[in-house]
XYZ file of C-alpha atoms in Angstrom:
459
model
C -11.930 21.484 -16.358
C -11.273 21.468 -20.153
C -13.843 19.514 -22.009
C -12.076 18.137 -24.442
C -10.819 15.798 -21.906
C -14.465 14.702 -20.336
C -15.683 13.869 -23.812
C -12.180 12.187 -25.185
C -12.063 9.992 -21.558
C -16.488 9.308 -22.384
C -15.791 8.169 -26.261
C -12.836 6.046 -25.025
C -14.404 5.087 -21.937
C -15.178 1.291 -22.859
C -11.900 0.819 -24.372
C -9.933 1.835 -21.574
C -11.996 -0.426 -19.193
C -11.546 -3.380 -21.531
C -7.682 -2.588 -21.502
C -7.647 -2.478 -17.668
C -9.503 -5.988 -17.651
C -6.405 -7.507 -19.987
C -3.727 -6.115 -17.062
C -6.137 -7.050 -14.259
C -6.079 -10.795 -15.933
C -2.247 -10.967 -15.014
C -2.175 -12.847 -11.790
C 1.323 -11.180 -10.793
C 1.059 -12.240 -7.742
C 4.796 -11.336 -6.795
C 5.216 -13.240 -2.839
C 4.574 -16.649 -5.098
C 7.226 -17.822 -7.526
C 5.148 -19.916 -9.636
C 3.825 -16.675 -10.878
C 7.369 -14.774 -11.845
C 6.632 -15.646 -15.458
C 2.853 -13.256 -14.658
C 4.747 -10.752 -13.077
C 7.332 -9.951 -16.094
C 4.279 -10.299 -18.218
C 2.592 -7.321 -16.290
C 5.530 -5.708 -16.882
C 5.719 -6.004 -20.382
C 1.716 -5.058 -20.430
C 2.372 -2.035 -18.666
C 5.648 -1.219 -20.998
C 3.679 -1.067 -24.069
C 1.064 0.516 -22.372
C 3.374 3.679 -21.593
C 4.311 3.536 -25.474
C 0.601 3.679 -27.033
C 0.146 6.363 -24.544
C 3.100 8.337 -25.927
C 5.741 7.787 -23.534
C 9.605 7.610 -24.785
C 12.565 5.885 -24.107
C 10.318 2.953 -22.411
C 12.346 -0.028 -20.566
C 11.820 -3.167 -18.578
C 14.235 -2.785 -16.396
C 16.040 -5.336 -14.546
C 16.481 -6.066 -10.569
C 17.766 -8.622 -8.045
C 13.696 -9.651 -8.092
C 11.499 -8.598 -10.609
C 11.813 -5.660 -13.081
C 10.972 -2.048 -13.229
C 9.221 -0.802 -16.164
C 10.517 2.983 -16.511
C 9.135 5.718 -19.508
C 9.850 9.231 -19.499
C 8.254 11.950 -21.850
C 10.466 15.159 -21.604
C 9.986 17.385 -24.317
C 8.333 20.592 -21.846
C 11.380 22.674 -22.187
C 12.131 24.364 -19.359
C 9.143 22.746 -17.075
C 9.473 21.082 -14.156
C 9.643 17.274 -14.133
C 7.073 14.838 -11.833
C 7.973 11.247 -11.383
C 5.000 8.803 -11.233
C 5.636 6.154 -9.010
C 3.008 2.935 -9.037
C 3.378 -1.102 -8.983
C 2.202 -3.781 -10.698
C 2.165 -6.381 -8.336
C -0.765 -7.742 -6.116
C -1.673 -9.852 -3.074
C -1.779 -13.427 -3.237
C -6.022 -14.639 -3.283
C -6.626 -16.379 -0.205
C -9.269 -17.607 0.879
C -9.953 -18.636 -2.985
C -13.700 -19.487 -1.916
C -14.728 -16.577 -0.505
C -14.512 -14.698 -3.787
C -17.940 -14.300 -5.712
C -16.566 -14.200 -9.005
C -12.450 -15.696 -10.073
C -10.102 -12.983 -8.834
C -8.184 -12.853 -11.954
C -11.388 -12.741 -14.179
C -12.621 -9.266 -14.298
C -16.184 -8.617 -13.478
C -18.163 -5.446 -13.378
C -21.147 -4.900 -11.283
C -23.100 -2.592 -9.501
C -20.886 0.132 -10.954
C -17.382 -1.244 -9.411
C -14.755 -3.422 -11.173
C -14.160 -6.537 -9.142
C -10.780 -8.456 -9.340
C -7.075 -8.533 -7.514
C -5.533 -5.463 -8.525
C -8.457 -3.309 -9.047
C -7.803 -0.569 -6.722
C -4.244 -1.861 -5.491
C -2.468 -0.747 -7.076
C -3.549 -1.391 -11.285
C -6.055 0.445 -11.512
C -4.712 3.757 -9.958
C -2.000 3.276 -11.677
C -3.266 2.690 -15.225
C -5.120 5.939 -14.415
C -2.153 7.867 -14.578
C -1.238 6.378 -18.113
C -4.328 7.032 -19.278
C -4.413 10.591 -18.370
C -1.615 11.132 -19.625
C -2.651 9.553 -23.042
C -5.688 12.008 -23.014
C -4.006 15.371 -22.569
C -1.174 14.049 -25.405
C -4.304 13.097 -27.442
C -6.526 16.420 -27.127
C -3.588 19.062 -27.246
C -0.476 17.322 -28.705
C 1.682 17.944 -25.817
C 2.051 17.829 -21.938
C 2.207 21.029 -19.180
C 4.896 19.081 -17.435
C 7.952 16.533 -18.351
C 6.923 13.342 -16.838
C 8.795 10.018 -15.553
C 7.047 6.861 -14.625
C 8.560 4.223 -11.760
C 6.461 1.141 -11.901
C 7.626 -1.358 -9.627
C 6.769 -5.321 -9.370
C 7.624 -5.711 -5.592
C 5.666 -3.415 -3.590
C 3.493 -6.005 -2.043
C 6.526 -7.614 -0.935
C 8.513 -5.120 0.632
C 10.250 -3.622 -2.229
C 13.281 -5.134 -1.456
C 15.010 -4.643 -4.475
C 13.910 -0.812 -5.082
C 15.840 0.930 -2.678
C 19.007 -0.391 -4.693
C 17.619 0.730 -8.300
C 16.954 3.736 -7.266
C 20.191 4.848 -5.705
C 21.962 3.642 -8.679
C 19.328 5.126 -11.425
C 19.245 8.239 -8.690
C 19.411 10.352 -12.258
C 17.351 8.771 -14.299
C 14.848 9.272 -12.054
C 15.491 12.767 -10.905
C 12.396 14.559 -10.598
C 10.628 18.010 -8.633
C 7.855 16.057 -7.447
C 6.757 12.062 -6.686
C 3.130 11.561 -7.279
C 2.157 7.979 -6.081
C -2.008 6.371 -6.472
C -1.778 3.973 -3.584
C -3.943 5.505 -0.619
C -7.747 5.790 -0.139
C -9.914 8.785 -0.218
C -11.572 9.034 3.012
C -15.308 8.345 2.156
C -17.635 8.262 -1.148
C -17.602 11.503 -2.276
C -14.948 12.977 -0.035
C -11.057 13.303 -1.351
C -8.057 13.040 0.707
C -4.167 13.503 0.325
C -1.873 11.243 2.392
C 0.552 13.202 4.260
C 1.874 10.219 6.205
C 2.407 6.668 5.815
C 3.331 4.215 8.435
C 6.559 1.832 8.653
C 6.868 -1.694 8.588
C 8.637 -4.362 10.056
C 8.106 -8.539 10.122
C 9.173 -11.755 11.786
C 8.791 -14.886 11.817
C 8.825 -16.787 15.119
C 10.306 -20.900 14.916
C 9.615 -22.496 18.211
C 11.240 -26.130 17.857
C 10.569 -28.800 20.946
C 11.316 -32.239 20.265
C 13.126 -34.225 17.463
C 9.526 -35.024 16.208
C 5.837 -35.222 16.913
C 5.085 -36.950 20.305
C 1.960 -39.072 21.870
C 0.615 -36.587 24.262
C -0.265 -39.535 26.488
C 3.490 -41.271 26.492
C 5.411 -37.744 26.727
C 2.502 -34.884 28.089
C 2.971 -33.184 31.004
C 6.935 -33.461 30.723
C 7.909 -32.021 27.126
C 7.434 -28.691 26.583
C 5.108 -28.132 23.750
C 6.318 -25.028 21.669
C 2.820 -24.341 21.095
C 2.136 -23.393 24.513
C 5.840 -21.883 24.573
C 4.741 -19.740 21.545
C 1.450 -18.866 23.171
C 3.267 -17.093 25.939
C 5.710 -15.539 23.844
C 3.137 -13.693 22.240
C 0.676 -12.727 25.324
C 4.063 -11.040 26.440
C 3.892 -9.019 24.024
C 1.246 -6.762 24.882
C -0.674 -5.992 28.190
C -5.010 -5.770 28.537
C -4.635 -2.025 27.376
C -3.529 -2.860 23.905
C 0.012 -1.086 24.897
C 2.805 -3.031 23.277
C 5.306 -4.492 26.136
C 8.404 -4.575 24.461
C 10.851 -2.844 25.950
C 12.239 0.830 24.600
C 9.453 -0.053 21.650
C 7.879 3.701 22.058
C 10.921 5.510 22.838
C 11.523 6.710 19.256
C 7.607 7.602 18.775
C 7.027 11.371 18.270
C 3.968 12.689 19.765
C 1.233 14.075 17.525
C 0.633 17.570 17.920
C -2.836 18.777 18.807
C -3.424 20.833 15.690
C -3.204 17.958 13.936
C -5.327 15.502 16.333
C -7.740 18.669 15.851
C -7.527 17.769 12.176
C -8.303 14.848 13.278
C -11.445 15.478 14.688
C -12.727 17.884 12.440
C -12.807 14.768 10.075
C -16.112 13.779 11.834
C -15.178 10.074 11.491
C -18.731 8.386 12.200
C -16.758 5.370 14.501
C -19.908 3.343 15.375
C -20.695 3.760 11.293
C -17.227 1.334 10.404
C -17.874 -0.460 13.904
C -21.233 -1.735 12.894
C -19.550 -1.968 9.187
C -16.458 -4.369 10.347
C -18.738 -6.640 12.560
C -17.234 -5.962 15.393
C -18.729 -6.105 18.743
C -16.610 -2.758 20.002
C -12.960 -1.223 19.115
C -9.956 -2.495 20.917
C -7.289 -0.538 20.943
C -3.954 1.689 23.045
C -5.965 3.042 25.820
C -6.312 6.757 25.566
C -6.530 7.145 22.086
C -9.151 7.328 19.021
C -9.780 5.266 16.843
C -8.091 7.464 14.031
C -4.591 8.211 16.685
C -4.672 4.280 16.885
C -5.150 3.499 12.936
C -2.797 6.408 11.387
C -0.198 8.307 14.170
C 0.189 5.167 16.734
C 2.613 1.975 16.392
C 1.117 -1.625 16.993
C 2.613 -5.688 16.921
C -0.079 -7.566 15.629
C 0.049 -11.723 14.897
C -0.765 -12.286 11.815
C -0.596 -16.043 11.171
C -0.021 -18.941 13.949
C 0.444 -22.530 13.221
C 1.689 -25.986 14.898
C 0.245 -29.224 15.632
C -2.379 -31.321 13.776
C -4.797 -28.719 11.346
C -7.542 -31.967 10.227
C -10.816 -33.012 10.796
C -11.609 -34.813 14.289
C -8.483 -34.332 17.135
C -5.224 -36.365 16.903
C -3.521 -36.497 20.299
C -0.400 -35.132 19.378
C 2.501 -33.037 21.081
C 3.568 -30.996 18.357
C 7.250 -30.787 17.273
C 7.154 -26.602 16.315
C 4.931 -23.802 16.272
C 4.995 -20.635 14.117
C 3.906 -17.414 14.230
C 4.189 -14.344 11.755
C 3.613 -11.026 13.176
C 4.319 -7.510 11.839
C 4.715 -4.211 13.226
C 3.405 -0.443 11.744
C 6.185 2.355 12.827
C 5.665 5.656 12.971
C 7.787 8.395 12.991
C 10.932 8.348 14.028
C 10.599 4.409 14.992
C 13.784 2.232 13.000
C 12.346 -0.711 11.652
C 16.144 -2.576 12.155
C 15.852 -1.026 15.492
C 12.246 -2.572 16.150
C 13.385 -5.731 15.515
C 16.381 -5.826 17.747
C 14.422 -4.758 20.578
C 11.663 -8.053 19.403
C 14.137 -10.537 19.669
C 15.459 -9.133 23.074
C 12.217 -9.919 24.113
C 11.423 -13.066 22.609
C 14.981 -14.201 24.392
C 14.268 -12.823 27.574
C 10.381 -14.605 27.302
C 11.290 -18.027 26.051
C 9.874 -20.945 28.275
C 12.018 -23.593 29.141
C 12.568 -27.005 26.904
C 12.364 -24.911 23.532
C 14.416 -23.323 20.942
C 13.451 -20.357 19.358
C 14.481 -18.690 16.078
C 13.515 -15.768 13.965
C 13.288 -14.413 10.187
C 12.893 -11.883 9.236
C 10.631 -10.200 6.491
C 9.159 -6.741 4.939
C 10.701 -3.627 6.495
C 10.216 0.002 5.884
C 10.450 3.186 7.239
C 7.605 5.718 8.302
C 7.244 8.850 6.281
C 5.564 11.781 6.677
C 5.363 15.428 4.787
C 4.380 19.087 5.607
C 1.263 19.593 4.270
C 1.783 23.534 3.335
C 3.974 22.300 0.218
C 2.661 24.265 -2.564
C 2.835 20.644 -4.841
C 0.217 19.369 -2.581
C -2.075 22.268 -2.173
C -2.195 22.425 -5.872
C -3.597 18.507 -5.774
C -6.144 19.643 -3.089
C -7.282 22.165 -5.251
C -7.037 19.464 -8.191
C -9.399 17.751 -6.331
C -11.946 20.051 -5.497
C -12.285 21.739 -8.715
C -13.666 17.635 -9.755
C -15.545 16.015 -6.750
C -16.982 19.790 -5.571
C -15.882 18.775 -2.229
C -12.803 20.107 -0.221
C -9.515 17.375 0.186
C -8.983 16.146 3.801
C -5.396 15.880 4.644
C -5.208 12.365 6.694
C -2.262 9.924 7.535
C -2.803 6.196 6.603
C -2.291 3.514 8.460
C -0.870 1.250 5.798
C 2.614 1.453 4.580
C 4.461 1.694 1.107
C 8.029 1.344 1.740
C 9.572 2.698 -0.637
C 8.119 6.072 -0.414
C 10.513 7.151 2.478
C 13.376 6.120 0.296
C 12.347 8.426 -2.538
C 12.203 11.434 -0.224
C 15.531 10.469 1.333
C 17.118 9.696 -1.870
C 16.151 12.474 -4.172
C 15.071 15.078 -2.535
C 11.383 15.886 -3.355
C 8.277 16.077 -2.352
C 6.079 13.587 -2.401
C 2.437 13.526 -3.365
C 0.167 10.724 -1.975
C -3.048 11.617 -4.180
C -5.196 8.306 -4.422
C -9.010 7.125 -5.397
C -9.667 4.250 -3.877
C -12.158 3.487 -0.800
C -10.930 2.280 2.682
C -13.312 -0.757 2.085
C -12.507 -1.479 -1.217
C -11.388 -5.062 0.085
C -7.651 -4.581 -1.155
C -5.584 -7.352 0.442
C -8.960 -9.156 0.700
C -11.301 -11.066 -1.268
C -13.639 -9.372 -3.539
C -11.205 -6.002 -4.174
C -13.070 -4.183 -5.958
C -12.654 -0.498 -7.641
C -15.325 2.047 -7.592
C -15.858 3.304 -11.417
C -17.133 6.581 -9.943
C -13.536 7.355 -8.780
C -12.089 5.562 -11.640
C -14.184 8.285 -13.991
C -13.340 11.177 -11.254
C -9.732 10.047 -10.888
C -9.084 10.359 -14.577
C -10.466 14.153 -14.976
C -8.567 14.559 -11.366
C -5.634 13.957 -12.415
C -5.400 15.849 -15.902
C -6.594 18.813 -13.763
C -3.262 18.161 -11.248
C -0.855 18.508 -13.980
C -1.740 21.645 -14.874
C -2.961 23.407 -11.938
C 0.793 21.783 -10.478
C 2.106 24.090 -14.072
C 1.023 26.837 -12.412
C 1.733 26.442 -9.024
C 5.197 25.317 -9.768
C 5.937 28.520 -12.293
C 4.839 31.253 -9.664
């Protein structure tokens, strides 16, 4: 590691954290569209960012939804050319109250950065400005040309992106993605991503009568859609956590063992994050670990449900509709548009009588996964170890980021899932947090990636 980048990241060390409090105050919350005035101002934040780092040609661009903030710096003659992908968006807050301190008012404690957007996905990806910043700083030029992607729909879907990139397919040609947006797998110990789960969502409308009805004058011969809606869903899987749709696991390819030996060489401590969650044991698809379950293994889980009266006290009511959101995580070679063909069939085929049902659909994305012999990410594992003095783990997440699969498809190149957050880092949650350990790590990380990717890449 050169040290001219340890000591330029240590003098500029409080500046850079103030800087990442002033995006982290952005509430671009991107789902709500009260805050689309935020999320363009993120955008703008993180455009003149990329230009006091040194970037060129820097853009807000434009979208169906919310822009995409490109910069490019391509002056390595000859050099290969890696395409930074990040976003700028974040989660919506709720539960408001269970936050200790405002989400959108940064706050640093006990050595971690607490706010929305601290680990997902700001402050990875303000790392990767930085970095940048510090190599242009200390030696006047870069080992690599560089672009930078920086979305402000991610936590929506991305439902925009796949169209900007097909039609900016050569601005944003590139030899290798690099995306911040996974967890290592413990304090201490690094991982690379080498597959990401799909993602599909609905939205099930069960409608009864015209309006809400005394359960005394009209019980027992209504229908009431939440009881309709309560079946639907038991249908959908059985007591062994296997998902009962029909032809749902046809498309799922099998894990092979050397990687389920991969698997278990991680010595995941299970009771550790049982005891952790608060959980009195796992549930799960019989027959397979906790890690098979979370990473390699599809699931249909309800994620909101809602009808009838929500106040204080009861109110003898026979609701008019129920709702219910649920969301599915695909795995290779699972079709999310396929997926949710095969849910409605069986919502159609499971409807009780006296109701109407209805769907809507939501976020959808495919699964991804890459070989993890590519010389682009060996050169990040190596990146890694040469800073936390601990080998990278190669693991699949569980999560999803939709628009990775597209890049792959789309222009043809590798794609490096190198992140430094912590699975309980409370992203999507309240409290997210960001631990300054990997923020310091991260930073030195990644300067050591560009080059030791120079040299992999020229041999």
């Amino acid at each position: 590691m050169d040290n001219r980048f340890t000591q330029y990241f240590t003098e500029n060390r409080d500046r850079h954290l103030n800087e990442l409090k002033q995006l982290l105050q952005i509430p671009s919350i991107s789902a709500l569209s009260e805050n689309k005035k935020d999320v363009i101002r993120a955008a703008e934040w993180i455009a003149n960012s990329l230009k006091q780092a040194g970037m060129d040609n820097v853009k807000v661009m434009p979208t169906k939804g919310h822009p995409v903030v490109y910069g490019e710096w391509l002056k390595a003659e000859g050099k290969p050319t890696v395409l930074i992908y990040g976003h700028y968006d974040v989660q919506p807050v709720d539960p408001l109250e269970l936050w200790e301190t405002p989400p959108f008012e940064p706050d640093i404690r006990d050595h971690k950065i607490y706010a929305r957007g601290a680990t997902d996905d700001k402050g990875q990806t303000f790392m990767h400005i930085k970095a940048l910043e510090a190599i242009l700083h200390t030696t006047g030029t870069l080992p690599l040309n560089f672009k930078f992607c920086i979305e402000g729909e991610e936590e929506i879907g991305s439902p925009n992106l796949d169209l900007f990139v097909e039609e900016n397919k050569d601005l944003l040609t590139a030899d290798v993605l690099v995306i911040s947006d996974t967890p290592m797998l413990e304090k201490g110990k690094p991982a690379i991503c080498t597959g990401l789960r799909g993602l599909c969502g609905l939205q099930i409308d069960v409608k009864g009568a015209v309006g809400d009805l005394h359960s005394g004058l009209y019980g027992g011969a209504v229908q009431n859609p939440i009881h309709a809606l309560v079946r639907i869903l038991d249908s959908m899987r059985n007591q062994d956590g296997q998902i009962a749709v029909e032809g749902f696991y046809d498309r799922v390819v099998p894990v092979s063992e050397e990687e389920q030996e991969a698997f278990r060489s991680l010595g995941i401590n299970e009771e550790a994050i049982r005891q952790e969650l608060g959980v009195p044991e796992f549930f799960g698809e019989k027959g397979y670990s906790l890690l098979e379950r979370t990473w390699v293994r599809p699931t249909l889980e309800i994620n909101g449900i809602y009808g009838g009266f929500q106040g204080e006290g009861i109110k003898t009511v026979l609701p008019s509709e129920a709702h219910a959101k649920i969301t599915c995580r695909l795995v290779p070679d699972q079709d999310p548009d396929e997926i949710v063909a095969l849910i409605r069939k069986h919502i159609e085929k499971h409807t009780p009588p006296g109701v109407t049902v209805t769907t809507q659909l939501f976020d959808r994305g495919r699964p991804f996964a890459t070989p993890i012999d590519h010389p682009a990410i060996q050169a990040a594992g190596r990146a890694y170890e040469a800073v936390y003095k601990a080998p990278a783990a190669f693991t699949r997440m569980g999560g999803s980021i939709p628009i990775v699969e597209t890049f792959g498809r789309l222009l043809q190149l590798p794609v490096v899932l190198m992140g430094f957050g912590l699975p309980n880092e409370n992203f999507h949650a309240p409290n997210e947090h960001f631990h300054l350990e990997n923020f310091d790590k991260g930073l030195l990380t990644l300067c050591e990636y560009w080059f030791e990717l120079e040299r992999t890449l020229e041999n």
